[in-house]
């Protein structure tokens, strides 16, 4: 099935990333000065109570409790982290260069037009029905939270107006939160009123207010739906097309330690310069990044192709090194390993790390190469594969299944309901084993579901992630976008494993030594599997189980 024009809409199973914090209008807010802390013996009890409020989607109450508790138990790390977690979304957008340079420079009317456009798309295309009242209420909550956020206040409010900030927060909850709204025009009028209030009391531009309603409104949706700034829109487009400008790393900030390298792309400037998974970047062009957020560090790493950046990094062995890296267009290959593991029996191995626009072609090349080397059975490794394009997932399954339904989708809009059928072209019939784990998601689960329902092979590893929904990328004015869940997908037997995950046929426990490491008591991201030689790959517990399963099947022939 051909891809639709990117300028219009790409229907895809989007790669997993850090989830946007969800807000829900479930409880009335209180002034933090009125919170009764006497019921909590210590900061830990208050933190646990706040987490219970978060879990029940009482976000404003959670914020209010955390703020009051921090005043009582100053410098408590647990409470500080809890409140920082809630502020993550505001911090992230104010660390985004394109947000400041391209979105905050819009006029208020243009920003309101964008809000209406987004709300219209949500009303007609989102997989579930969302009321105007709910969408706008989440925007009010986002603004309420932003008025306590250092980055928001530093950018938009003059110092010394703390009383005005508290007065506006009180009015927001009293007069605007959960105000009943029927139409998009009602929402626009309400937000315009809030803009006037914030400009009059605090001098905040209307555009900054509308942006909180845009980002906050999207918090009413699921964790896979959100508004994309120009930079994030372009990054996502690059990921889908398999090309990005940079040095070729995936990283996650660890406070006090630096940028933990989760993955280093093959044949990238990072790999050639000596960076490896589990290294920590501690300095970027002279700026210490041990305490920076991931987004702030990413901002320092951005640059044009051909420009250079000097990095200091700590290796997994503890030594410190420095090097200069030249940014370039980095090809993101879906297939990163293709080898024969057992020459006597002809057992081949392919590792696939994404489902991009060129993945099917990459798979064809890899299969032909291994077949020329005598492959008679295949281990297909989708561990850690977060997904990608829906059409690509259907296309690669067709290489192994010759008839019937491969995957179907069901959405509110008629065009979101589709059935992908096998056509029987260039199908391989040799024995197949699929490797999955807890980080195999979306498009990877489409493959697993089809393999399972068609009894096409054996699935080995651990239960999959459980993301069984389709996101469409909708192009919006100003090079922005909306990533919107528009449908759910189903296996050939009409099963949906959302929030459950698909259980493998052969379960292999995660070896103790491969569990994520920790730093200061917090778990760190597990790095990508990096074995290169056939012997190294075969030594992996999951691969060893797959080899044993295939050897048994081949011996029966």
PDB file of C-alpha atoms in Angstrom, residues 149-159:
ATOM      1  CA  UNK A 149       7.382  26.720  36.586  1.00  0.00           C
ATOM      2  CA  UNK A 150      10.724  28.519  36.717  1.00  0.00           C
ATOM      3  CA  UNK A 151      11.347  28.408  32.953  1.00  0.00           C
ATOM      4  CA  UNK A 152       7.879  29.674  32.101  1.00  0.00           C
ATOM      5  CA  UNK A 153       8.016  32.448  34.687  1.00  0.00           C
ATOM      6  CA  UNK A 154      11.557  33.437  33.736  1.00  0.00           C
ATOM      7  CA  UNK A 155      10.558  33.797  30.091  1.00  0.00           C
ATOM      8  CA  UNK A 156       7.152  35.446  30.553  1.00  0.00           C
ATOM      9  CA  UNK A 157       6.732  37.165  33.957  1.00  0.00           C
ATOM     10  CA  UNK A 158       8.708  39.979  35.570  1.00  0.00           C
ATOM     11  CA  UNK A 159      10.296  39.281  38.946  1.00  0.00           C
TER      12      UNK A 159
END
